[in-house]
Amino acid sequence: MIDVKLGRMSPAEIERLRAFDRDHVWHPYAPMPAAVPPEVVVSASGVRLTLADGTELIDGMSSWWAAIHGYNHPELNAAVTRQLGRMAHVMFGGLTHPTAVRLAERLVDLTPEPLTTVFFADSGSVAVEVAIKMTLQYWRSQGRPERHRLLTVRGGYHGDTFGDMAVCDPVNGMHQLFTDVLAKHVFAPPPPLGYLAEPDPAYLEELRRLAAAHSGELAGIIVEPIVQGAGGMRFYAPEYLQALRELADEHDLLLVLDEIATGFGRTGEMWGCDHAEIAPDIMCVGKALTGGYMTMAATLCTDRVARGITSGEAGVLMHGPTYMANPLAASVASASIDLLLSRDWRDEVDTIEAVLTAGLDGAADLPGVRDVRVLGAIGVIEAREPVDVPAVQKIAMDHGVWLRPFGRLVYTMPPYVCTQEEIEQIADAMYAIAETL
Ligand SMILES: *Cc1c(COP(=O)(O)O)cnc(C)c1O
């Protein structure tokens, strides 16, 4: 029963929903039934989530790095509502619509110059599947099917489908279960930690050695630029990205950059690859693309890749989701991009970086903490041991903040529109957690 006046539910109804959820609804990377029933969110506005009991929490996660403008944003709402009045969806085979074309124009404009074509995918995982398929199909089209492997680095995360899993870190826990059924790619060690670290010549040499040793069978290179997200929240120096671009050129490999986590300003530049002043041959965007409103991602590629694929035996790119270029998602994605560009997002992200850096200062010296790192609107505390997730979440919630740690990592990727005080509150929660590690 909903208490209409307060917009709140009775405790009995909350409990009923949680119990059914626990027993019947899968959650991400969760057991069934759930070990700990999830919190119930009834609404969200600005940077705050409202739980069923009326508790408000600052969302330090931006709904998995997507809700960069916060929730219930009037301009984003208006974009969806406008589109809803015209058409919620239409198939993309043989048809197009202004909303998709206008989003494609924005993406081609906003991404590095060589990227000229856009494939709309329905999630980040699918965008990476498409990127891998483009890479392999490109070489098949050139009569070089033996170029069928990818070079990547350990510590990566590229999504949950089988093609993606094969380029995720093979041992860090998420996908090792399926090793025997996954494609065999070539893994370099994880890039040395530290955005500002001097590049390690031995590491660069290892990259060169692997690329040379496998060049005949490699189709491309795939990495997350500058920040490895769900694989470990690790930051690395732009020089390694430059080295990968050079190796791709030297051995004629396609460079695929997965910008799904890093895109749209999260690292302090519009794209992760901007830190290295390089451009990929294929790029995936997602997560913040729709400002956290709907699932949509995209894979962009160069003319060379697009024409190369089309000149092959198949003559077409072999992919086409049912909900491709969904107009509702495309409308809000365009509105989200316009909103981002209309604000001083660089200043917002720089401010978050400065406030997180100050707020987490000293945490690195705490006994349970292995490392503290901040880059752009990303703040990470790495513990020495895996963290007790429910215990950590309780501390965060006691501080009025929503955080979702994993493994040894307690981190925040807050909405860019957080005030300085709200970022301080998130940092205070993280510091309090660090004291208990
Ligand atoms: C989240 C993520 C994905 C997968 O996106 P989904 O929309 O969850 O399928 C892929 N690559 C990176 C770098 C990500 O952060």
Coordinates of C-alpha atoms and ligand atoms in Angstrom, one line a residue, residues 64-65 122-128 156-161 164 168 223-225 227-231 258-262 284-287 295-297 413, ligand 1:
W64 CA 27.0 2.5 -12.4
W65 CA 28.7 5.6 -13.8
D122 CA 21.5 -1.9 -27.0
S123 CA 24.1 -2.2 -24.2
G124 CA 27.8 -1.8 -23.5
S125 CA 28.4 -5.5 -23.7
V126 CA 26.8 -5.7 -27.1
A127 CA 28.8 -2.6 -28.3
V128 CA 32.0 -4.5 -27.4
G156 CA 40.4 -5.3 -18.1
Y157 CA 36.6 -5.5 -18.1
H158 CA 34.6 -5.3 -21.3
G159 CA 31.2 -6.8 -20.5
D160 CA 29.5 -10.0 -19.7
T161 CA 28.7 -11.8 -23.0
D164 CA 33.6 -9.9 -24.2
C168 CA 38.2 -9.5 -19.7
V223 CA 41.8 -2.0 -24.0
E224 CA 40.0 0.5 -21.8
P225 CA 41.9 3.8 -22.2
V227 CA 41.2 3.8 -16.5
Q228 CA 40.5 0.1 -16.1
G229 CA 37.0 0.1 -14.5
A230 CA 35.3 -3.0 -13.2
G231 CA 38.5 -5.0 -13.7
D258 CA 36.4 0.6 -24.9
E259 CA 35.4 4.1 -23.7
I260 CA 32.2 2.8 -22.1
A261 CA 33.4 3.8 -18.6
T262 CA 35.8 6.6 -19.5
C284 CA 32.8 1.8 -27.9
V285 CA 30.6 4.2 -25.9
G286 CA 27.8 3.5 -23.4
K287 CA 27.0 4.0 -19.8
T295 CA 20.2 1.3 -22.1
M296 CA 22.0 2.3 -25.3
A297 CA 25.6 2.1 -26.5
M413 CA 32.0 7.9 -9.6
Ligands
LIG1 C1 30.1 -1.4 -18.1 C2 31.1 -1.7 -19.1 C3 30.8 -2.6 -20.2 C4 29.5 -3.3 -20.3 O1 28.4 -2.4 -20.5 P1 26.9 -3.0 -20.1 O2 26.0 -1.8 -20.6 O3 26.9 -3.3 -18.7 O4 26.7 -4.2 -20.9 C5 31.8 -2.7 -21.1 N1 33.0 -2.1 -21.0 C6 33.3 -1.3 -20.0 C7 34.6 -0.6 -19.9 C8 32.3 -1.1 -19.0 O5 32.6 -0.3 -17.9

